[in-house]
PDB file of C-alpha atoms in Angstrom:
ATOM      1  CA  UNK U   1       6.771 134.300 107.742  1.00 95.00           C
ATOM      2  CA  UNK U   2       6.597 138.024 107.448  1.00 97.00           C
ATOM      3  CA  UNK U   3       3.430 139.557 106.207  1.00 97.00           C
ATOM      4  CA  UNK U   4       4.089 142.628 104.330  1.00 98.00           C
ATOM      5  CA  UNK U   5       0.760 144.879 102.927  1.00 98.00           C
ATOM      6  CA  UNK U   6       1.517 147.473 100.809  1.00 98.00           C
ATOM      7  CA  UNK U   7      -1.341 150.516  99.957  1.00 97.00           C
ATOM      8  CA  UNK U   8      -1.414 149.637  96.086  1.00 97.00           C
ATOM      9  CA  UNK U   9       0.559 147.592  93.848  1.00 98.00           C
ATOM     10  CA  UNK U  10       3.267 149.847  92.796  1.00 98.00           C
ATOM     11  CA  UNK U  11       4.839 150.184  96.707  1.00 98.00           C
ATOM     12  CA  UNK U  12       4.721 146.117  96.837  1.00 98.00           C
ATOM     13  CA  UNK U  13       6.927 146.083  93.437  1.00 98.00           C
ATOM     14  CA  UNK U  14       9.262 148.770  95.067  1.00 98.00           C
ATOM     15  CA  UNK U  15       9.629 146.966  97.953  1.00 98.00           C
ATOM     16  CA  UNK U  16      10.031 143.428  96.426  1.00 98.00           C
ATOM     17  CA  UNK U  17      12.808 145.465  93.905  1.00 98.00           C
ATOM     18  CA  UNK U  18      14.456 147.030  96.970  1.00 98.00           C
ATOM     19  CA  UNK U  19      15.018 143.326  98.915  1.00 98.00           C
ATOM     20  CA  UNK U  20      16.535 141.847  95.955  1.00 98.00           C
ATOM     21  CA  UNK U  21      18.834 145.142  95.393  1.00 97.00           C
ATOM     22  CA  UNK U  22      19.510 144.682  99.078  1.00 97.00           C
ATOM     23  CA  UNK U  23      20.319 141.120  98.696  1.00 98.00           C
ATOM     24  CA  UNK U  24      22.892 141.683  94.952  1.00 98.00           C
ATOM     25  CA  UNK U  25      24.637 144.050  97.289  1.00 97.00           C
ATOM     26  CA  UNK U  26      25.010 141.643  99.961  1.00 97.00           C
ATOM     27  CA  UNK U  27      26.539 139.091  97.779  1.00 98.00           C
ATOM     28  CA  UNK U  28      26.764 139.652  93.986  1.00 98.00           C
ATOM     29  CA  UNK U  29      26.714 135.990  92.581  1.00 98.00           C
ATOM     30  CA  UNK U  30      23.803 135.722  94.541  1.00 98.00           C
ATOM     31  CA  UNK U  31      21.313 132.515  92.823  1.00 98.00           C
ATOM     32  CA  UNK U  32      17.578 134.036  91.973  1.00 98.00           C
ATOM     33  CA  UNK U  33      14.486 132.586  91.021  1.00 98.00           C
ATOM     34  CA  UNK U  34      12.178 134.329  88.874  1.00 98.00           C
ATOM     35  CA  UNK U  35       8.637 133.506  88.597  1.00 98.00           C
ATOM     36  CA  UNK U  36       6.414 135.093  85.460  1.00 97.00           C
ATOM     37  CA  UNK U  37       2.685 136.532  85.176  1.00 94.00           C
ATOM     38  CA  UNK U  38       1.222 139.625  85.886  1.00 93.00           C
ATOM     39  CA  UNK U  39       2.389 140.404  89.716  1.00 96.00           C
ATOM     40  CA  UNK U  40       6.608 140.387  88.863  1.00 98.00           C
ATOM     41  CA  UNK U  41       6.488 142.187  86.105  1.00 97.00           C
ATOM     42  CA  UNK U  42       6.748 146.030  87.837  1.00 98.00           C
ATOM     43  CA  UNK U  43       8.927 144.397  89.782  1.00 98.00           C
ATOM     44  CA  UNK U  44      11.386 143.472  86.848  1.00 98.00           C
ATOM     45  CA  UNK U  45      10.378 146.955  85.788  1.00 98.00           C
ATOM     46  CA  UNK U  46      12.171 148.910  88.333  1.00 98.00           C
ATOM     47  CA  UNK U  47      15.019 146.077  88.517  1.00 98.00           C
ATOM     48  CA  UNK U  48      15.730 146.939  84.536  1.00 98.00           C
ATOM     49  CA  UNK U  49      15.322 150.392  85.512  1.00 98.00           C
ATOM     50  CA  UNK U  50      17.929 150.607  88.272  1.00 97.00           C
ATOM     51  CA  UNK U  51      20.131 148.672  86.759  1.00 97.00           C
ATOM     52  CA  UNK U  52      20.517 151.453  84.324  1.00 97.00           C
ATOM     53  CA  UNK U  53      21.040 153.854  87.027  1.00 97.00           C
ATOM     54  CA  UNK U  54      23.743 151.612  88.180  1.00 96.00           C
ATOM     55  CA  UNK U  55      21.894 151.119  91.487  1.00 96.00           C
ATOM     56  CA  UNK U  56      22.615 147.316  91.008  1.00 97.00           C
ATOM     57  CA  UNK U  57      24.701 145.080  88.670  1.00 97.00           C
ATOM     58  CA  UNK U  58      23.637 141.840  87.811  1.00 98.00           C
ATOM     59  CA  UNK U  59      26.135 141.020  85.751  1.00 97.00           C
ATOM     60  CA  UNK U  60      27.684 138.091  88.473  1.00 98.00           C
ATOM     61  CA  UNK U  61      24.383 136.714  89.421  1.00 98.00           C
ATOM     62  CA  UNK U  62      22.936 133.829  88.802  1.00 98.00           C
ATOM     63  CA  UNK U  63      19.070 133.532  87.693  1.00 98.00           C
ATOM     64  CA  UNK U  64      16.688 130.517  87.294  1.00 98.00           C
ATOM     65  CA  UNK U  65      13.294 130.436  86.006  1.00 98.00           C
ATOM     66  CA  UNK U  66      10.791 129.260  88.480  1.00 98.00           C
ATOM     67  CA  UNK U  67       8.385 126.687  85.731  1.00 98.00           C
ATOM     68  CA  UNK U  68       7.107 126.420  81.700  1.00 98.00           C
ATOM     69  CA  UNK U  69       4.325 124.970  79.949  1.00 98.00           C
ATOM     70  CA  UNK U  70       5.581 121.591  78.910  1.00 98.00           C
ATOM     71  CA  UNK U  71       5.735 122.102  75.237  1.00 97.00           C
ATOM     72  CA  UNK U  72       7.127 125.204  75.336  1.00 97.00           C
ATOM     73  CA  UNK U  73      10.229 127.550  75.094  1.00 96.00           C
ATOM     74  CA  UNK U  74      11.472 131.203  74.930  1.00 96.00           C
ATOM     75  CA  UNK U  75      10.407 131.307  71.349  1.00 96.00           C
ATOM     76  CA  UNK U  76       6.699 130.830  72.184  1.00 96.00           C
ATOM     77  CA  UNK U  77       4.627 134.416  72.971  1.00 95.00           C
ATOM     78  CA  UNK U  78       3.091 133.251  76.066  1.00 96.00           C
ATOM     79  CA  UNK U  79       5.355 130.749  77.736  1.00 97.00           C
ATOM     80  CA  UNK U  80       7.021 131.637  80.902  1.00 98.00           C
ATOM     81  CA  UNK U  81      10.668 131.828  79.420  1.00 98.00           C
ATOM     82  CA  UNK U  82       9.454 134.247  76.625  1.00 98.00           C
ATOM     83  CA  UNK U  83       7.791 136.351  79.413  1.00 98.00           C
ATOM     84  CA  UNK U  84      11.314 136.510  81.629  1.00 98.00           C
ATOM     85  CA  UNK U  85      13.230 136.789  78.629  1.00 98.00           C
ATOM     86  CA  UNK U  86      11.535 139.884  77.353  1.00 98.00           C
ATOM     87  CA  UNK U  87      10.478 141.864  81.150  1.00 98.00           C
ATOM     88  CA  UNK U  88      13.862 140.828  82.444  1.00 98.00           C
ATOM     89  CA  UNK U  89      16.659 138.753  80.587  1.00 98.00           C
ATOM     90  CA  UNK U  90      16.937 140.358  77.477  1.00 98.00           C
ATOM     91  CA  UNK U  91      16.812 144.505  78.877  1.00 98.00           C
ATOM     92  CA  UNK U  92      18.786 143.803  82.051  1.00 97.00           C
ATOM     93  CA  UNK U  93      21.717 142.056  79.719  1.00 97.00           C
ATOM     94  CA  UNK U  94      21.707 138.838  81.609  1.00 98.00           C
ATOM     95  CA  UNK U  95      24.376 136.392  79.846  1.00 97.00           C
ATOM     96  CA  UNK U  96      22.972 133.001  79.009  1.00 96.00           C
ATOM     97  CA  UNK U  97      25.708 131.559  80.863  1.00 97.00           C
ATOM     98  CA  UNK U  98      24.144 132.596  83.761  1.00 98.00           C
ATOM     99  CA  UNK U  99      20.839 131.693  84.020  1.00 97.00           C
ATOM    100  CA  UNK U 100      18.994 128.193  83.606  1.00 98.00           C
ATOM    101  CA  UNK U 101      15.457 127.806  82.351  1.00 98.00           C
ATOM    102  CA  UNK U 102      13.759 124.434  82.202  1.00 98.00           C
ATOM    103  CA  UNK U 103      13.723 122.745  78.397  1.00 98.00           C
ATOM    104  CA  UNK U 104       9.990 122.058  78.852  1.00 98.00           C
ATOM    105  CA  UNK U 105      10.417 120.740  75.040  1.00 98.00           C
ATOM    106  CA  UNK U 106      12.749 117.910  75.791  1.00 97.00           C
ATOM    107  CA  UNK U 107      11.549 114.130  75.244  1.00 97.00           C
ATOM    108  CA  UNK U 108      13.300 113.367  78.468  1.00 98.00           C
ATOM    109  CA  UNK U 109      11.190 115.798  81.133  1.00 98.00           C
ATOM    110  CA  UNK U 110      13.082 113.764  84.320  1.00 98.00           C
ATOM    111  CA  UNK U 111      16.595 114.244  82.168  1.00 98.00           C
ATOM    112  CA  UNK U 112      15.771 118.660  82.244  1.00 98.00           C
ATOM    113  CA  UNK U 113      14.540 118.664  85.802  1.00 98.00           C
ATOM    114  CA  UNK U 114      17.749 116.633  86.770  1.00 98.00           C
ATOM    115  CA  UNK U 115      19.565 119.076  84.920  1.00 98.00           C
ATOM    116  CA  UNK U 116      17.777 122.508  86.833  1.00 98.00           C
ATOM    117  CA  UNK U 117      18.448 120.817  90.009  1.00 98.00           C
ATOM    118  CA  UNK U 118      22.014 120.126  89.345  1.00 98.00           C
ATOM    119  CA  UNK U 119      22.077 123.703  88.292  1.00 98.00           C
ATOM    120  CA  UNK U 120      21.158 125.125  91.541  1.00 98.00           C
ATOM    121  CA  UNK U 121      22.818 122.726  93.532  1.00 98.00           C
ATOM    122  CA  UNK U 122      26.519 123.871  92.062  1.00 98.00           C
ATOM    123  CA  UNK U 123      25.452 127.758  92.026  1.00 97.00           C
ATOM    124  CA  UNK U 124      23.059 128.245  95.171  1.00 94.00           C
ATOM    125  CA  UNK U 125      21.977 128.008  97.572  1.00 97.00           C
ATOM    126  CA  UNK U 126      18.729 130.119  96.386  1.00 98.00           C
ATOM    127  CA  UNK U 127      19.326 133.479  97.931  1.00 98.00           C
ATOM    128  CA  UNK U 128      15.575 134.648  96.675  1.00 98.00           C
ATOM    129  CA  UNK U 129      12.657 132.300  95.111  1.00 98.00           C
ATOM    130  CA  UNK U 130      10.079 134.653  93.311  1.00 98.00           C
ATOM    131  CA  UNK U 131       6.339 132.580  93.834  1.00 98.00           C
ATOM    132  CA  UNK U 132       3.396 133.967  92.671  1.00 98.00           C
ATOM    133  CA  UNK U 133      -0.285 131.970  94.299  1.00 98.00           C
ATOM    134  CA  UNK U 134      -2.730 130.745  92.084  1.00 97.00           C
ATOM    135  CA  UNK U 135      -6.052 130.973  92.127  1.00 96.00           C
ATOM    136  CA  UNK U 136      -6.577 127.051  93.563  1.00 97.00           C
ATOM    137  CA  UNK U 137      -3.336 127.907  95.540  1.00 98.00           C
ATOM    138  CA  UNK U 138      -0.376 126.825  93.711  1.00 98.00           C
ATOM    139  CA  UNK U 139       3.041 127.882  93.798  1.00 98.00           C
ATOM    140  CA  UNK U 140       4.578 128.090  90.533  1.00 97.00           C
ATOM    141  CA  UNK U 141       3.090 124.812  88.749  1.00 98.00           C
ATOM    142  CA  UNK U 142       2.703 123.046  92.252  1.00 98.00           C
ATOM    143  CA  UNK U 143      -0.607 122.123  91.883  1.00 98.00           C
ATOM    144  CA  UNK U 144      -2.513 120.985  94.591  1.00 98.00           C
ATOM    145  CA  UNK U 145      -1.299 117.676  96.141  1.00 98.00           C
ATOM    146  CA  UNK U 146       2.144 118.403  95.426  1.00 98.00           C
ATOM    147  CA  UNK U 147       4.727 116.481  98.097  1.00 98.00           C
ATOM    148  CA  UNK U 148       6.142 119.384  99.912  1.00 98.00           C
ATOM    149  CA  UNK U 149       9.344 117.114  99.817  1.00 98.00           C
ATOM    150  CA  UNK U 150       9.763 117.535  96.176  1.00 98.00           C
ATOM    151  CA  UNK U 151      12.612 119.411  94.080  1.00 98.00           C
ATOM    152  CA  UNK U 152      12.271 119.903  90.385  1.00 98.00           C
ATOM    153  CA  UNK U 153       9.272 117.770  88.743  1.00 98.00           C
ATOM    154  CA  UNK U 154       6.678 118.165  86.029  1.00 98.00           C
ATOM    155  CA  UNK U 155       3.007 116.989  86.817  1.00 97.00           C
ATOM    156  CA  UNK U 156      -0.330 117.179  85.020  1.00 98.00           C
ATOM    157  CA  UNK U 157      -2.065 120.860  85.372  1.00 98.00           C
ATOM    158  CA  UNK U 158      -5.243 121.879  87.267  1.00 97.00           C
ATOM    159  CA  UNK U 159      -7.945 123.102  85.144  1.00 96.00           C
ATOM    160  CA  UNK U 160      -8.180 126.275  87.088  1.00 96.00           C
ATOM    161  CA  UNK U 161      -4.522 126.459  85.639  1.00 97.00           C
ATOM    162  CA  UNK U 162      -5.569 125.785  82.722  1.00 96.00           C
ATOM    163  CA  UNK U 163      -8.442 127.880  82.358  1.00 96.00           C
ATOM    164  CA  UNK U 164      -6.464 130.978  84.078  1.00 94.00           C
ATOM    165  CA  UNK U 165      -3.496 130.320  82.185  1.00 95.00           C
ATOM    166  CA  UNK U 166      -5.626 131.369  78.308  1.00 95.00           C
ATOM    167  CA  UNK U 167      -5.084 135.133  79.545  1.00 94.00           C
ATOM    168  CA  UNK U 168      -1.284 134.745  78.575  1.00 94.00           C
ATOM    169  CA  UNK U 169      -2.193 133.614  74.448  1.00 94.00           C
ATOM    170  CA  UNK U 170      -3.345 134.939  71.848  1.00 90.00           C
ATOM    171  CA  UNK U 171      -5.720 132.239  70.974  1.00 90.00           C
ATOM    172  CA  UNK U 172      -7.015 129.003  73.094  1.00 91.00           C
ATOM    173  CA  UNK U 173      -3.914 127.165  73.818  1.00 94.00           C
ATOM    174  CA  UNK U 174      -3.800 123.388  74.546  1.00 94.00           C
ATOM    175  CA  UNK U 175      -2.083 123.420  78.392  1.00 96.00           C
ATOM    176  CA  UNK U 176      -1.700 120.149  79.870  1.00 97.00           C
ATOM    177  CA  UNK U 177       1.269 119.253  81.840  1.00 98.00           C
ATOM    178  CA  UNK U 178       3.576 121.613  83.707  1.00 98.00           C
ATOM    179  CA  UNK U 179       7.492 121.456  84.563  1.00 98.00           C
ATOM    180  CA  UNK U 180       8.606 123.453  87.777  1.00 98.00           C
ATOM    181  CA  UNK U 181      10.803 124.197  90.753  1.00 98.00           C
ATOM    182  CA  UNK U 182       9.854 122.260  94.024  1.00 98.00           C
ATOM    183  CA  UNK U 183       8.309 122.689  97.379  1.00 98.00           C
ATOM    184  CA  UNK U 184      11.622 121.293  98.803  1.00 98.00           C
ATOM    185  CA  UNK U 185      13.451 124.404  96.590  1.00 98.00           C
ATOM    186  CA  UNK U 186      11.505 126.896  98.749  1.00 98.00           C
ATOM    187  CA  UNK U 187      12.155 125.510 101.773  1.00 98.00           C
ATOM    188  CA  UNK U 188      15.700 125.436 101.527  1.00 98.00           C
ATOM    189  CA  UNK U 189      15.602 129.160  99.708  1.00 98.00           C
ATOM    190  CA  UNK U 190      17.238 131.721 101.866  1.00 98.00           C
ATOM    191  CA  UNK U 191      14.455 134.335 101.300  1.00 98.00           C
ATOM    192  CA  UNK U 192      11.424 132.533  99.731  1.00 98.00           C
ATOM    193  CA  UNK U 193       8.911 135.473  98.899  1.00 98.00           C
ATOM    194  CA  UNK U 194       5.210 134.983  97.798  1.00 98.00           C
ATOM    195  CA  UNK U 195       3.895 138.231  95.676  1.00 98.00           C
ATOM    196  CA  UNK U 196       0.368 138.968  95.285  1.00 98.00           C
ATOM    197  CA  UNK U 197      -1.813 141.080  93.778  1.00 98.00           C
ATOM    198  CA  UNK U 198      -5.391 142.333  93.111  1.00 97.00           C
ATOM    199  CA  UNK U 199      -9.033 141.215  94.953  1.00 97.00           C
ATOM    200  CA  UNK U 200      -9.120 137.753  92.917  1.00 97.00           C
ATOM    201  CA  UNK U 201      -6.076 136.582  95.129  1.00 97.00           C
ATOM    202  CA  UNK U 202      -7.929 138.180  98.405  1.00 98.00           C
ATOM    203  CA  UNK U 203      -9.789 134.534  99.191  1.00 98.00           C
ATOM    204  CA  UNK U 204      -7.128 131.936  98.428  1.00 98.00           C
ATOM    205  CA  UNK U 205      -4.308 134.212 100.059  1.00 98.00           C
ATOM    206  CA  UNK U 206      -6.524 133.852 103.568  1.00 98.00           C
ATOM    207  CA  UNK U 207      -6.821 130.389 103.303  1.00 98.00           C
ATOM    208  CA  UNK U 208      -3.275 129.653 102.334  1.00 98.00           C
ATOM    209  CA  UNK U 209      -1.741 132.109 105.158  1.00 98.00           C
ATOM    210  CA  UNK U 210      -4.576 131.925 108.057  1.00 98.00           C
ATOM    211  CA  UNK U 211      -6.377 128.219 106.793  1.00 98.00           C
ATOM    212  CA  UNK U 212      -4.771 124.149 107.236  1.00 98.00           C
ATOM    213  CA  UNK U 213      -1.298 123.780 106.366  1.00 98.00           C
ATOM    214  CA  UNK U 214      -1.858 121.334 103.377  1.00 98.00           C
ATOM    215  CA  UNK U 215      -0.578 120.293 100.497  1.00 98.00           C
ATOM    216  CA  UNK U 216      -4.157 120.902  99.103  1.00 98.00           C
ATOM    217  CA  UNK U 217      -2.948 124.134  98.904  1.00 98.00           C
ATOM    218  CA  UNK U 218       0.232 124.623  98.214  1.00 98.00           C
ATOM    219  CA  UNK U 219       0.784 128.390  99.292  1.00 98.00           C
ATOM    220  CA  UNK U 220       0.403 127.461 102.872  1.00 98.00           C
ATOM    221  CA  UNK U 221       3.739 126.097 103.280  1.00 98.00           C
ATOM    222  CA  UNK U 222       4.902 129.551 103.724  1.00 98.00           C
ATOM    223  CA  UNK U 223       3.142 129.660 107.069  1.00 98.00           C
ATOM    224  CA  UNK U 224       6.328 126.968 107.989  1.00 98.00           C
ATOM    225  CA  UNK U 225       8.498 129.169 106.586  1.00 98.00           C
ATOM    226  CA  UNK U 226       9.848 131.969 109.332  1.00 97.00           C
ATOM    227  CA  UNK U 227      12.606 133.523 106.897  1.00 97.00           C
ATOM    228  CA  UNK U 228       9.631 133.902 104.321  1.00 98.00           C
ATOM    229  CA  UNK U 229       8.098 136.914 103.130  1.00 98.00           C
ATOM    230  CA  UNK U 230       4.337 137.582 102.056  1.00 98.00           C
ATOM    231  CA  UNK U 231       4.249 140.701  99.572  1.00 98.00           C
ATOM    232  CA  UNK U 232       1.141 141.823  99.549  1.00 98.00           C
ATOM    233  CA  UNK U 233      -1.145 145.055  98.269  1.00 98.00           C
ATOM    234  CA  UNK U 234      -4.552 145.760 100.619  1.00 98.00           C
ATOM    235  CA  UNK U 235      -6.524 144.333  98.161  1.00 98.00           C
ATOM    236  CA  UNK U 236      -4.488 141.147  98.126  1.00 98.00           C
ATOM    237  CA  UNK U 237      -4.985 140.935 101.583  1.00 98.00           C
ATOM    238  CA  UNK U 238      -8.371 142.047 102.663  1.00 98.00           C
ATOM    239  CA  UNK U 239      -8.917 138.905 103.021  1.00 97.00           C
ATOM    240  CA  UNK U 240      -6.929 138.512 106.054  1.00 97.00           C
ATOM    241  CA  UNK U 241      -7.986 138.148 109.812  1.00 95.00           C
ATOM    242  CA  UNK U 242      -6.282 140.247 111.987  1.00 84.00           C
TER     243      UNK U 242
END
């Protein structure tokens, strides 16, 4: 894993931007995961933006969002989908043809995490997988004792998740289950990158990158991972032990 601190949050998002520019220029039907929340979206920001500078065209990649609310869908202010839809989809011009998003609304949950992994499996493998940690150390809606092993799933939700999770509605929200990528998905990702943000993360990104390697927290699986990246401002990481 490579640890990467930044001196505020705007460098992290220009350097997160600049390895997935790297990475579209490498190969252009390159297969991305994009996580939602609060630490991606500058990132998406300058993506959008360079786009329009023709600095990048993502017009031949492929794009996958990393987990939903079950019960929800791009329609709903506050799911993930709405969030990627409106910071990156929608102004970046993806075509729908190109990007897969779990149906966290379908009766069959197993039947839509089938399809996402079938998805990746003809288009990848994952060039990038966007993760953002949780407060009780989850990686996208891996909640703590998730089977590393595991590709697409859906699984009750903390209530840390829960609780955090309110800042993205309007108005109290039931939240109860989760659908998401796997631990497996990161593994076999060729650049799996964990972004974080802000003091609140400082704690739970020192146990997950200097504590056990667990599946009590989920975020320390990237301390396995030696093509991984950490993304990081210094209040993310103060944390940290040198």
């Amino acid at each position: 894993m490579k640890l990467r601190t930044y001196a505020g949050y705007n460098e992290m998002c220009r350097a997160t931007a600049e390895i997935i520019l790297n990475q579209v220029k490498l190969k252009p039907d390159s297969l991305i995961c994009l996580t939602s929340g609060d630490t991606p979206a500058g990132i998406y920001k300058l993506l959008v933006q360079y786009q329009k500078e023709k600095k990048v065209d993502f017009s031949q990649c492929y794009f996958v969002g990393l987990d939903e609310w079950v019960g929800m869908d791009k329609n709903d202010a506050g799911s993930c989908t709405n969030f990627l839809y409106e910071s990156f989809f929608t102004p970046a011009k993806i075509a729908s043809s190109r990007m897969m998003v779990f149906d966290a609304k379908a009766a069959d949950l197993d039947a839509s995490c089938r399809t996402m992994d079938a998805f990746i499996n003809e288009k990848g493998p994952l060039a990038i997988m966007l993760v953002g940690i949780g407060m009780n150390g989850h990686l996208g809606l891996n909640e703590p004792g998730a089977d590393f092993n595991s590709y697409a799933h859906h699984s009750p939700l903390a209530p840390i998740t829960i609780e955090v999770g309110q800042k993205y509605f309007q108005q109290e929200t039931k939240l109860t289950e989760g659908i998401t990528l796997g631990l497996k998905h990161l593994q076999e990702a060729q650049i799996p990158m964990l972004l974080a943000s802000g003091k609140k993360k400082a704690t739970i990104v020192a146990k997950a990158l200097q504590g056990e390697v667990t599946n009590k927290v989920p975020a320390s699986i990237f301390q396995t991972l030696g093509n991984g990246y950490a993304m990081m401002d210094e209040d993310a990481a103060s944390g940290l032990v040198d």
